[in-house]
Short mmCIF file of C-alpha atoms and ligand atoms in Angstrom, two decimals:
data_model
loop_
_atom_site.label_atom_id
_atom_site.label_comp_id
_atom_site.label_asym_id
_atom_site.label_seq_id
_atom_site.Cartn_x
_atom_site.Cartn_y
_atom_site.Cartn_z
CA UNK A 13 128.77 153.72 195.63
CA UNK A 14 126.92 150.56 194.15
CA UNK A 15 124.82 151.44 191.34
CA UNK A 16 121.79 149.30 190.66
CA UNK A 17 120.03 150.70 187.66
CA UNK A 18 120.96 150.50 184.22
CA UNK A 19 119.00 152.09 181.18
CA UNK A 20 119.67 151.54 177.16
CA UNK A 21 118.69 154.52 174.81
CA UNK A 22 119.67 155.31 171.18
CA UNK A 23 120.88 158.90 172.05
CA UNK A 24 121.31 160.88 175.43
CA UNK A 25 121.87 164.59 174.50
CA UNK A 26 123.59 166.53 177.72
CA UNK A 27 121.55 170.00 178.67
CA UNK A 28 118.51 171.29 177.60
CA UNK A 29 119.74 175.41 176.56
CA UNK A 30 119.12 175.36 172.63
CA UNK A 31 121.50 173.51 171.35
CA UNK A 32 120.33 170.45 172.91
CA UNK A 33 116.62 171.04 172.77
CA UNK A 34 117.30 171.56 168.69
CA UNK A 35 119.01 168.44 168.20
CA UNK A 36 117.15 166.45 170.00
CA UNK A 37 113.95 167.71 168.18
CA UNK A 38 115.70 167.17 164.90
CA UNK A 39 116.39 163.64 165.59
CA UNK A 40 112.88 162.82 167.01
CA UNK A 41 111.51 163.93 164.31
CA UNK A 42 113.81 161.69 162.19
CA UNK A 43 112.21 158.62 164.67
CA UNK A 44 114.88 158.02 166.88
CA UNK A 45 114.74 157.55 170.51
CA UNK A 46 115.92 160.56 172.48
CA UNK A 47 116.33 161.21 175.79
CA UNK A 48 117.69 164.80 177.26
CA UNK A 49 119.44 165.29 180.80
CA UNK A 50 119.16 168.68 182.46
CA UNK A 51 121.02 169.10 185.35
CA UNK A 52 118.77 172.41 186.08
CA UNK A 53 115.35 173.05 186.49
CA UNK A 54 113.67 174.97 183.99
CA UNK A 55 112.87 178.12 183.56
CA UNK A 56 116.33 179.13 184.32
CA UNK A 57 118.28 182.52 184.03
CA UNK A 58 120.75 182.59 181.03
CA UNK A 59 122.69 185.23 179.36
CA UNK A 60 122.80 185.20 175.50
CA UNK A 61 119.60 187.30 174.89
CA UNK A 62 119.81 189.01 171.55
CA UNK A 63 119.32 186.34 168.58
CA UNK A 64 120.71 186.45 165.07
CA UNK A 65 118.56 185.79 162.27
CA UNK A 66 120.03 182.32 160.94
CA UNK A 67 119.05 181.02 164.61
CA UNK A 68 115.56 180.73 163.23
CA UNK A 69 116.47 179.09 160.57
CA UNK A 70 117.07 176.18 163.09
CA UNK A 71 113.90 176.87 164.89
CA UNK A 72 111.89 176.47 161.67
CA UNK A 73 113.80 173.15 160.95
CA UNK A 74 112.85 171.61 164.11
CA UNK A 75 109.45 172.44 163.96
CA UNK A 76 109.28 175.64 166.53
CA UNK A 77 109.03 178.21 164.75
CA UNK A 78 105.45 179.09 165.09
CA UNK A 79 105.31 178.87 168.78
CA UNK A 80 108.81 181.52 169.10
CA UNK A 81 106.49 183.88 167.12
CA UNK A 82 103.80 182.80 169.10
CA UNK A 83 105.52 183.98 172.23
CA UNK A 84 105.44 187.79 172.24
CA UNK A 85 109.22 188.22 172.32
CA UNK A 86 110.78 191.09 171.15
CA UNK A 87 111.13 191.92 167.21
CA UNK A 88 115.14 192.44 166.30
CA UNK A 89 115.58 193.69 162.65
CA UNK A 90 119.23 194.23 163.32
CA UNK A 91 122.24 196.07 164.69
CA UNK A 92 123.02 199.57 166.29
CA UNK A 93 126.50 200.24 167.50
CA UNK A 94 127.77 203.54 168.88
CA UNK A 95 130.57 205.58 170.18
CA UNK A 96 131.13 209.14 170.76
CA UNK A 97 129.13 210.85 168.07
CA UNK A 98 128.98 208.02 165.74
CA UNK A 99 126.44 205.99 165.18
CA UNK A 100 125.66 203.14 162.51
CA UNK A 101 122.92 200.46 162.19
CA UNK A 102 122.88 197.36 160.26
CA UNK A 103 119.28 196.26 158.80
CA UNK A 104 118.78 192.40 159.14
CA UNK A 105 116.31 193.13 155.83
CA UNK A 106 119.37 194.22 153.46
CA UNK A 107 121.20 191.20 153.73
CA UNK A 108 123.64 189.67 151.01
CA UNK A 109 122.69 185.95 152.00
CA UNK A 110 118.66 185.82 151.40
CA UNK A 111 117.66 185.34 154.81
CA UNK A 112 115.17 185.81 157.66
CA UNK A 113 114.61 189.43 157.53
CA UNK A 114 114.12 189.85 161.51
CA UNK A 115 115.00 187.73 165.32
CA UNK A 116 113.99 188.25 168.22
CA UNK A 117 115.23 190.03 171.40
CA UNK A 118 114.61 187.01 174.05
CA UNK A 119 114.44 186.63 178.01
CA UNK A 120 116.44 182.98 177.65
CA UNK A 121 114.74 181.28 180.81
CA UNK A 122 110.89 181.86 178.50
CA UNK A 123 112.97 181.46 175.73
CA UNK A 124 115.15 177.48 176.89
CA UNK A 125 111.94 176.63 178.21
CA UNK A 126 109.68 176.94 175.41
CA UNK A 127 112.26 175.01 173.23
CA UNK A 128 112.91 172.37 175.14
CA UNK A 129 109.22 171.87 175.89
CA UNK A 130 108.58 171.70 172.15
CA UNK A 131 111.23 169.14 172.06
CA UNK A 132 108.57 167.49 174.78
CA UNK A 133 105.70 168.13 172.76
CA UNK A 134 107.94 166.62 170.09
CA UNK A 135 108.10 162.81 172.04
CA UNK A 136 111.88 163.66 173.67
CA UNK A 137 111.93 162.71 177.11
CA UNK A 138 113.67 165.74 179.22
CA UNK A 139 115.04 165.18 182.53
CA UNK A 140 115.21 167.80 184.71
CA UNK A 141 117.58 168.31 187.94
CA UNK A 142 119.81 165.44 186.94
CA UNK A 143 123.69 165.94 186.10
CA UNK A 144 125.74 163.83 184.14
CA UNK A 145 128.74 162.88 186.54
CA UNK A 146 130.57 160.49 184.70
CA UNK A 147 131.31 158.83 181.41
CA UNK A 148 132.68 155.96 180.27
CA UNK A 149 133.61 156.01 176.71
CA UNK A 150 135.76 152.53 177.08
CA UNK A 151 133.47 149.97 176.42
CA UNK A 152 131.66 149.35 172.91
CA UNK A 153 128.93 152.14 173.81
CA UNK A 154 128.98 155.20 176.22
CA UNK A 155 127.92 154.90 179.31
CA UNK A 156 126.82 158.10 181.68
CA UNK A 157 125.92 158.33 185.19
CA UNK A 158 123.68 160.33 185.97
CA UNK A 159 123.08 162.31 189.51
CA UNK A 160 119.45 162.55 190.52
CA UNK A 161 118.83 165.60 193.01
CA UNK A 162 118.66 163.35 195.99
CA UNK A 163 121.76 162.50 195.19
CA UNK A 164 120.93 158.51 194.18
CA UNK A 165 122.67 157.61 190.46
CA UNK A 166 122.03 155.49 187.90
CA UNK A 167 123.42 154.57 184.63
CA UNK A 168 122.26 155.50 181.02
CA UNK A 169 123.82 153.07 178.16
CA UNK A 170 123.50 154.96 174.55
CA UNK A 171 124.36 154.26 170.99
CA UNK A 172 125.75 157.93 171.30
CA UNK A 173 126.01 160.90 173.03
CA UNK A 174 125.48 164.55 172.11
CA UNK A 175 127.22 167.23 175.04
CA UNK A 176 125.09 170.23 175.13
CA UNK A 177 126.11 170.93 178.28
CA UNK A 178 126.97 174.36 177.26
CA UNK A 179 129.14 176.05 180.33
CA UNK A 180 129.18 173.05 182.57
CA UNK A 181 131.39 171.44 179.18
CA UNK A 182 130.87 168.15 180.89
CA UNK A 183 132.85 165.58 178.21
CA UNK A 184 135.48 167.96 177.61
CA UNK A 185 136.01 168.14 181.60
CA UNK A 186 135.26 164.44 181.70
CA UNK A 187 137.11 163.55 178.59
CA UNK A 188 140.58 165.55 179.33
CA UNK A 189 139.07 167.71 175.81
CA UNK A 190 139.65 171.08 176.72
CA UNK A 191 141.76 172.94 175.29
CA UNK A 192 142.81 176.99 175.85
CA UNK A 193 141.19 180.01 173.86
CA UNK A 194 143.24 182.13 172.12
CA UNK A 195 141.25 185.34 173.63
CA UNK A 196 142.73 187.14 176.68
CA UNK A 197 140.27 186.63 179.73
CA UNK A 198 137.36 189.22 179.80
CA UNK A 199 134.68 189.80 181.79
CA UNK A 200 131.13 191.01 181.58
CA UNK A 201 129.08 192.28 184.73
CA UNK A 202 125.17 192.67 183.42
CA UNK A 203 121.86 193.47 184.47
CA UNK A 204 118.11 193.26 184.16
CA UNK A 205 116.40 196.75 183.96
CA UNK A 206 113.27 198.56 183.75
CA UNK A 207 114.53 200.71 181.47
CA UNK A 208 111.87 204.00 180.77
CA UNK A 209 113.89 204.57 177.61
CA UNK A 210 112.24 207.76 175.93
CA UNK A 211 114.69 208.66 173.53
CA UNK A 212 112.92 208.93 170.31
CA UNK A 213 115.59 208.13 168.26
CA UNK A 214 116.26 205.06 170.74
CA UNK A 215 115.28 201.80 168.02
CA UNK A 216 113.68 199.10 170.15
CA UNK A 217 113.76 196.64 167.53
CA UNK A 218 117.93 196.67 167.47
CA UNK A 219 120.46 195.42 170.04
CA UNK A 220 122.90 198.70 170.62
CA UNK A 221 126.25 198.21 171.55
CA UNK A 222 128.43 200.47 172.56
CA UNK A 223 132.04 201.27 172.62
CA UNK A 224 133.38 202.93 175.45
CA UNK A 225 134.73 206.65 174.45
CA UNK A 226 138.28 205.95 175.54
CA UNK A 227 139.08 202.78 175.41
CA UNK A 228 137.81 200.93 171.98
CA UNK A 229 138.11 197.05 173.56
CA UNK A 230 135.34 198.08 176.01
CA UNK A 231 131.85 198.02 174.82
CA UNK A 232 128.33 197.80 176.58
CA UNK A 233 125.28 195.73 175.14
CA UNK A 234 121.70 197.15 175.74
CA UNK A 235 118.89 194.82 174.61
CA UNK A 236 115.83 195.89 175.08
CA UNK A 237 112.74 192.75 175.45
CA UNK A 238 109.42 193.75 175.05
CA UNK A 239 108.29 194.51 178.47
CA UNK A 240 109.86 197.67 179.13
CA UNK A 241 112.82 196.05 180.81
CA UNK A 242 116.06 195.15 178.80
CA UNK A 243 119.34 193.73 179.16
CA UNK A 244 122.39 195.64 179.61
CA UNK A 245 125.63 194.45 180.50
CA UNK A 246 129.83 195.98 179.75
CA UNK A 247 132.33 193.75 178.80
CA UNK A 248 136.08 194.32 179.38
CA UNK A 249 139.59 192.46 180.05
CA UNK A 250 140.00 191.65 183.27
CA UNK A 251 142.25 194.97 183.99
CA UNK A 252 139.95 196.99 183.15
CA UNK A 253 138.01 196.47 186.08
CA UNK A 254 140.91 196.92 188.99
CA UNK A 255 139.80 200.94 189.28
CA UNK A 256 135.82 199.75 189.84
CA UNK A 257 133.81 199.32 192.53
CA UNK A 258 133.78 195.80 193.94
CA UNK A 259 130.25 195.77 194.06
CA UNK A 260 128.74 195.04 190.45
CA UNK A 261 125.97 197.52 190.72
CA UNK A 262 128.24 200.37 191.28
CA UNK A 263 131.01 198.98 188.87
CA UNK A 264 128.35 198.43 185.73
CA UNK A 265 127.07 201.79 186.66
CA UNK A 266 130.00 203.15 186.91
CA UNK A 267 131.51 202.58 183.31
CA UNK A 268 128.03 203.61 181.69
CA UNK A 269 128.38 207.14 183.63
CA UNK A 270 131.83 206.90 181.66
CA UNK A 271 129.87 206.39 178.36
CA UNK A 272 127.85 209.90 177.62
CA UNK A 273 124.78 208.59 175.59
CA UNK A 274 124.12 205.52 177.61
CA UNK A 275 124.23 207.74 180.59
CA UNK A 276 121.58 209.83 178.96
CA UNK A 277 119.64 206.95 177.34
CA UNK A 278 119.14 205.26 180.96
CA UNK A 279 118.83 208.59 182.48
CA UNK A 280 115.06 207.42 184.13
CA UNK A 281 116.19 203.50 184.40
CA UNK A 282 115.11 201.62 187.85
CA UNK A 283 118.23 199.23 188.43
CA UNK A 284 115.80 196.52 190.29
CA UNK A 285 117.70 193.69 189.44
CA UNK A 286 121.43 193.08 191.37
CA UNK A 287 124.20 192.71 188.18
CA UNK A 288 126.14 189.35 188.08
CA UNK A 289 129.47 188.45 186.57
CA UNK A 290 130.34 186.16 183.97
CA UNK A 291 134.42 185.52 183.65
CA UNK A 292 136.58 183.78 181.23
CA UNK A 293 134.27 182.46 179.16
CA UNK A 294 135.79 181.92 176.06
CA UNK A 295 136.99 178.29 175.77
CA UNK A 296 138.06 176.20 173.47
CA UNK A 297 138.43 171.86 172.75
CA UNK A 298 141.26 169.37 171.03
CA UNK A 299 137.87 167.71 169.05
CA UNK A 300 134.63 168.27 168.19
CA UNK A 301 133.60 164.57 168.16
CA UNK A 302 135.08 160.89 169.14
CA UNK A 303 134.24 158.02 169.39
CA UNK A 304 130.21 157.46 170.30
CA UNK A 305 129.87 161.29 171.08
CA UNK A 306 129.77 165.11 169.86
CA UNK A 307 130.40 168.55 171.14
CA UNK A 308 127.81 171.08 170.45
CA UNK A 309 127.32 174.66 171.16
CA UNK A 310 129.20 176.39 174.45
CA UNK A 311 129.94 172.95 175.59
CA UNK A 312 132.63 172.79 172.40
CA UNK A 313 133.82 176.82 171.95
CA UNK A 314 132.51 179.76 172.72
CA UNK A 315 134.83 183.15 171.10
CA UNK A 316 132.98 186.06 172.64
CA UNK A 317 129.79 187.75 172.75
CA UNK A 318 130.36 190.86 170.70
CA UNK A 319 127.84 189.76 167.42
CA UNK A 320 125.35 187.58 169.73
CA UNK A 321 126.57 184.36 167.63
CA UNK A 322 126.59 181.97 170.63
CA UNK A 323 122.91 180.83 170.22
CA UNK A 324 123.12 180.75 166.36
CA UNK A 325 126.06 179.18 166.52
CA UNK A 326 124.92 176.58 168.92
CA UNK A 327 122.07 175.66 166.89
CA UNK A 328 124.24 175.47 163.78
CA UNK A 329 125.98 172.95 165.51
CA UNK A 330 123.07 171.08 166.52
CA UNK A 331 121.05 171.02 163.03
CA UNK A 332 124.97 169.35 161.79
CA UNK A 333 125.53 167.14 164.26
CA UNK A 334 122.10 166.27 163.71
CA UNK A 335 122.01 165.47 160.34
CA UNK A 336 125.20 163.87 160.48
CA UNK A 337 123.85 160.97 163.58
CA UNK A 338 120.74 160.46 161.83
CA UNK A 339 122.59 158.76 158.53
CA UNK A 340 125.19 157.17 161.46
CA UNK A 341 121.95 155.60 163.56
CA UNK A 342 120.63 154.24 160.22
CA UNK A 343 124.01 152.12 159.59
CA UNK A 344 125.78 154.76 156.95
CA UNK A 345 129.53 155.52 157.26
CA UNK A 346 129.47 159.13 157.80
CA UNK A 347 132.82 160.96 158.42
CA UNK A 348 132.25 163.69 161.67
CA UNK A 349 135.63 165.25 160.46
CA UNK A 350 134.55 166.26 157.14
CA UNK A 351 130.99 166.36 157.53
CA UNK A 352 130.51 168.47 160.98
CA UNK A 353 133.88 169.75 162.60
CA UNK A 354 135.61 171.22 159.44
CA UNK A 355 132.18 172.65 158.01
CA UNK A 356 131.07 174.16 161.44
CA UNK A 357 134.88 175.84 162.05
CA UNK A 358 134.52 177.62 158.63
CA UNK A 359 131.44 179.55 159.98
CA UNK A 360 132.74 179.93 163.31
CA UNK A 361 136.35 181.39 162.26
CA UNK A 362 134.53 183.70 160.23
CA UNK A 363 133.32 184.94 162.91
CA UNK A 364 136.32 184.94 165.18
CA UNK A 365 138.03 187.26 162.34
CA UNK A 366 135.57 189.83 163.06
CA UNK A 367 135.55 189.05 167.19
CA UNK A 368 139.39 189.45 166.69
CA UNK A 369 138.78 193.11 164.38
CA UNK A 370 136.93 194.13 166.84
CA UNK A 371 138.84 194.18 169.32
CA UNK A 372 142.04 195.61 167.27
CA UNK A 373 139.97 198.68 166.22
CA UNK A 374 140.04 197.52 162.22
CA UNK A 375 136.25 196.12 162.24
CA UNK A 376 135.06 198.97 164.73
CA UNK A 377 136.10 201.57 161.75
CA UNK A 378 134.52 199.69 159.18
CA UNK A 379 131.19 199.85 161.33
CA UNK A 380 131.37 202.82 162.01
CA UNK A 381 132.91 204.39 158.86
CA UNK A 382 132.24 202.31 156.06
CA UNK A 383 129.35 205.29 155.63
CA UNK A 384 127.31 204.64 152.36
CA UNK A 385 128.09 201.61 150.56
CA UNK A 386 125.37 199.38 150.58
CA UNK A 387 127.05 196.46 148.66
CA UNK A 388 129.43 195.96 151.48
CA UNK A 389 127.11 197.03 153.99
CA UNK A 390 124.52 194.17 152.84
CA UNK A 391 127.77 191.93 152.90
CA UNK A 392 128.71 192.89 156.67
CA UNK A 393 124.65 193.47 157.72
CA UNK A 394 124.57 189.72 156.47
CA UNK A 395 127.63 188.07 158.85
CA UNK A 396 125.74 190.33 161.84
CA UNK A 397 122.69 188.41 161.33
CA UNK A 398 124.62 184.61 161.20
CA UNK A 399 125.46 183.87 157.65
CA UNK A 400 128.89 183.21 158.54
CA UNK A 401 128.55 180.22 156.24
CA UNK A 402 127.47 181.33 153.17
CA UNK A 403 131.03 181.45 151.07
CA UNK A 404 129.15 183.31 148.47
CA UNK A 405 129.84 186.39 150.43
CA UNK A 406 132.95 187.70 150.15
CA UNK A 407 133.47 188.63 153.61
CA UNK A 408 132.50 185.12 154.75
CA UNK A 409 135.14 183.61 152.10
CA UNK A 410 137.88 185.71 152.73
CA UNK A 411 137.03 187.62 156.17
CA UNK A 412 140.78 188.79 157.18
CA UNK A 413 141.61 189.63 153.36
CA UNK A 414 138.55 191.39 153.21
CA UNK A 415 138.48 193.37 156.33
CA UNK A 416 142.28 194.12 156.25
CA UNK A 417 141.60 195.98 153.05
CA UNK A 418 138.29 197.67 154.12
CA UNK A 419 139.71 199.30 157.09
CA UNK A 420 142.47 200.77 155.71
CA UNK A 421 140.27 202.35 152.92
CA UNK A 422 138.32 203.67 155.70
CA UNK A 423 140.99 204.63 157.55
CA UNK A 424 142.04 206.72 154.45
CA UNK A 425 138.86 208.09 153.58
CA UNK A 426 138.47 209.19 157.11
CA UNK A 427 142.23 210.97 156.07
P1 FAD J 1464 123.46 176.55 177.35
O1 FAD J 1464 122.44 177.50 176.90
O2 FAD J 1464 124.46 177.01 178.35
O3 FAD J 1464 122.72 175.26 177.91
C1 FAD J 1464 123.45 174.22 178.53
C2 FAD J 1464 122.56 173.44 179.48
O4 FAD J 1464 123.29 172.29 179.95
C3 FAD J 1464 122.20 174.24 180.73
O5 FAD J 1464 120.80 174.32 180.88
C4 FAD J 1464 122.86 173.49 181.88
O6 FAD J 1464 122.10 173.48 183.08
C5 FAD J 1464 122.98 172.07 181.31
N1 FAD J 1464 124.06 171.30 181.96
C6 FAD J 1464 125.30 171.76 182.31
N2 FAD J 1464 125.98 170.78 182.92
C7 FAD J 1464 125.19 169.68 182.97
C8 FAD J 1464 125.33 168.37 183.48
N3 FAD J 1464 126.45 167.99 184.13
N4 FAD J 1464 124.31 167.49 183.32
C9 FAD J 1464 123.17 167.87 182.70
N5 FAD J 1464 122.96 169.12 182.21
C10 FAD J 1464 123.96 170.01 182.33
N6 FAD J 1464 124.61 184.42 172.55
C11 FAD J 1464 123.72 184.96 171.71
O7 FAD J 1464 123.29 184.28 170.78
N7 FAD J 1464 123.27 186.24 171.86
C12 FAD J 1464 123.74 187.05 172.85
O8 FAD J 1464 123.32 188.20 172.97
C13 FAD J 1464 124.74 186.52 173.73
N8 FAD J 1464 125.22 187.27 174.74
C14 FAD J 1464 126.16 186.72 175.59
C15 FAD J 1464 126.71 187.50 176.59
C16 FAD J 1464 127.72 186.99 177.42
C17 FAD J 1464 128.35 187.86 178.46
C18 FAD J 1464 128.13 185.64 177.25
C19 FAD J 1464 129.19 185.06 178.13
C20 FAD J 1464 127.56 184.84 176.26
C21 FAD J 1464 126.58 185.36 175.43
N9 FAD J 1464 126.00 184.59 174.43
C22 FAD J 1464 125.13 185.15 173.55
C23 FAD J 1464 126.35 183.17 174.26
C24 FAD J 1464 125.23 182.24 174.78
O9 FAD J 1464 125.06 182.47 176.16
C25 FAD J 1464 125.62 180.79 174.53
O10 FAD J 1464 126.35 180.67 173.34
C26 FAD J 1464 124.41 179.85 174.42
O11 FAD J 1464 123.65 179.91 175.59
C27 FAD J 1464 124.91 178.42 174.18
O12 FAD J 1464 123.83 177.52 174.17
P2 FAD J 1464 124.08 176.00 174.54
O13 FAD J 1464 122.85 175.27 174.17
O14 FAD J 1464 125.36 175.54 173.96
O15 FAD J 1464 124.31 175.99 176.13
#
């Protein structure tokens, strides 16, 4: 196919969710030239709907933080989790790592779309339904090709290239970068619901998950936005679903009529919305960054969805890489190694210790039975709401150590 246009920008960020419309804010407002490619139009559904405090942190940085607040979303000021009679909530106020207090609970198409038209607002040039198809990282700069939706192409030369591409993980695809997770497949089959919750005891401002009563490696997330409607969605390895209903409706409805005080919590729900099905998601890469490009958000690794870290996490990676180009487009050696991947694993394999505890039982009894120490509880409220990077915290510094020993003293206390 001949192509006949060529452009030249300083930096061509890859998707528009939040990871790219932070970074590319972040580096506008440093004066560089920045040009996003969305292969969707926006406002588009995405899942990922309960934020984590540090996320704002991000916001504020790139200059969005009054319009979020601005937007009537949802107030979170923490973390509920049940099963069978227990229940335990984290406060996002109580916090070892001095942070924002509260979050939001967010509908992510208002929620991508008011970012990335910040990012607009900001001078970044978004371009909606175009894909990146190709990439050429052989010559001295990158080179993309980008897909328009009549299907023409043209070319986009940039000094580099930041992939926030999220699912569609379009260098690691492109690049041969991918690279297995080390979680077993799961699904999650979710919903939008009115949800005519009139439990009084039933906190709004909290995302509740819940684990199944019989088996602990299920759990269900309910997120309630503030419209009367809320998220809700199971997640479970792939066997778990064989004795379920093809049909989603039936199958998500089916494990919550398994799960006694969800089934009374959504006893007046209207299901209006037909569930969908997310699968395998957790993924992994070889690098974080090469030559002329880095990986940020989904589009590097995503672990799970169990502590709502993906959007945090995502932005984490984007105020980094960030920071990191900026010195690299003004002509100063930077090192990506040292100065993004290794800094932005710590935070992340914090967090896969507790993914992993949760799913072995040993972080589920320290939620729910770690009872009345606040020290530790601040310590633990304080990961749940994103500092997974402050190393002041001991359960950031040494999270398998840490948990390992809390669980069995709960486990003993419990007798
Ligand atoms: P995305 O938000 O996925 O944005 C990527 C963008 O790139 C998309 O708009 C896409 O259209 C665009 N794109 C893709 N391919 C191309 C291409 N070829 N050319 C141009 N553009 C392209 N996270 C939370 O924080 N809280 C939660 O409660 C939560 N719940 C979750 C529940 C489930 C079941 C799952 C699977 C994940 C959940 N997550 C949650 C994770 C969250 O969805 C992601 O971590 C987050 O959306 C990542 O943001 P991102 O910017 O990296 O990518």
């Amino acid at each position: 196919m001949p192509i006949t246009e060529m452009e030249r920008r300083q930096v061509v960020v890859i998707g528009a969710g939040p990871s790219g419309a932070i970074a590319a804010a972040l580096l506008k407002r440093q004066g560089h030239d920045v040009l996003i490619i969305e292969r969707q139009l926006f406002p588009r559904f995405s899942i990922g709907e309960s934020l984590l405090s540090h996320c704002l942190d991000f916001v504020e940085e790139a200059g969005m933080l009054d319009a979020v607040q601005a937007a009537g979303f949802q107030v979170k000021n923490g973390a509920a989790f049940a099963w069978r009679d227990e229940y335990s909530d984290f406060d996002f106020g109580d916090t070892f790592s001095a942070g924002k207090p509260t979050t939001f609970q967010v509908e992510r198409a208002v929620f991508d779309k008011l970012l990335a038209d910040q990012a607009e607002l900001q001078g970044v040039e978004v371009r909606y339904q175009q894909a990146i198809v190709a990439a050429d990282f052989a010559a001295a700069k990158p080179r993309l090709s980008v897909r328009r939706e009549d299907g023409s192409e043209y070319q986009v030369e940039a000094d580099f290239v930041l992939d926030a591409s999220g699912y569609g993980r379009v260098l690691p695809r492109l690049l041969d970068l991918e690279a297995p997770s080390n979680f077993p497949i799961r699904q999650a089959v979710f919903t939008h619901v009115e949800d005519h919750i009139d439990s009084p005891t039933f906190d709004r401002k909290k995302i509740l998950v819940s684990t199944h009563p019989e088996h602990r490696d299920v759990w269900f997330w309910l997120i309630p936005f503030s419209n009367g409607r809320c998220s809700m969605g199971v997640v479970a390895a792939a066997e778990r679903f064989k004795d379920k209903p093809d049909d989603l409706d039936a199958c998500l409805r089916g494990f919550i009529n398994e799960t006694p005080h969800l089934k009374a919590l959504l006893h007046k729900t209207v299901w209006d919305t037909p569930a969908r099905m997310i699968s395998g998601y957790s993924a992994n890469v070889k690098t974080l960054h090469g030559p002329g490009f880095a990986l940020l958000g989904n589009a590097a690794e995503f672990l799970d969805p169990v502590f709502s870290s993906g959007v945090t996490i995502a932005m984490r990676s984007a105020s980094m890489a960030a920071a990191v180009l900026h010195r690299q487009l003004l002509g100063e050696s930077v090192d990506w190694q040292k100065e993004f991947a290794a800094p932005l694993k710590r935070g992340v394999d914090t967090f896969r210790a507790y993914v992993e505890g949760w799913y072995d039982g040993s972080f589920q009894d320290v939620i729910y039975f770690a009872g009345g120490q606040p020290g530790i509880r601040a310590m633990i409220s304080s990961i749940l709401a994103g500092y997974a990077w402050d190393e002041r915290n001991p359960f950031v510094a040494e999270p398998k150590r840490r948990l390992r020993m809390l669980a069995e003293f709960c486990a003993s206390s419990r007798g």
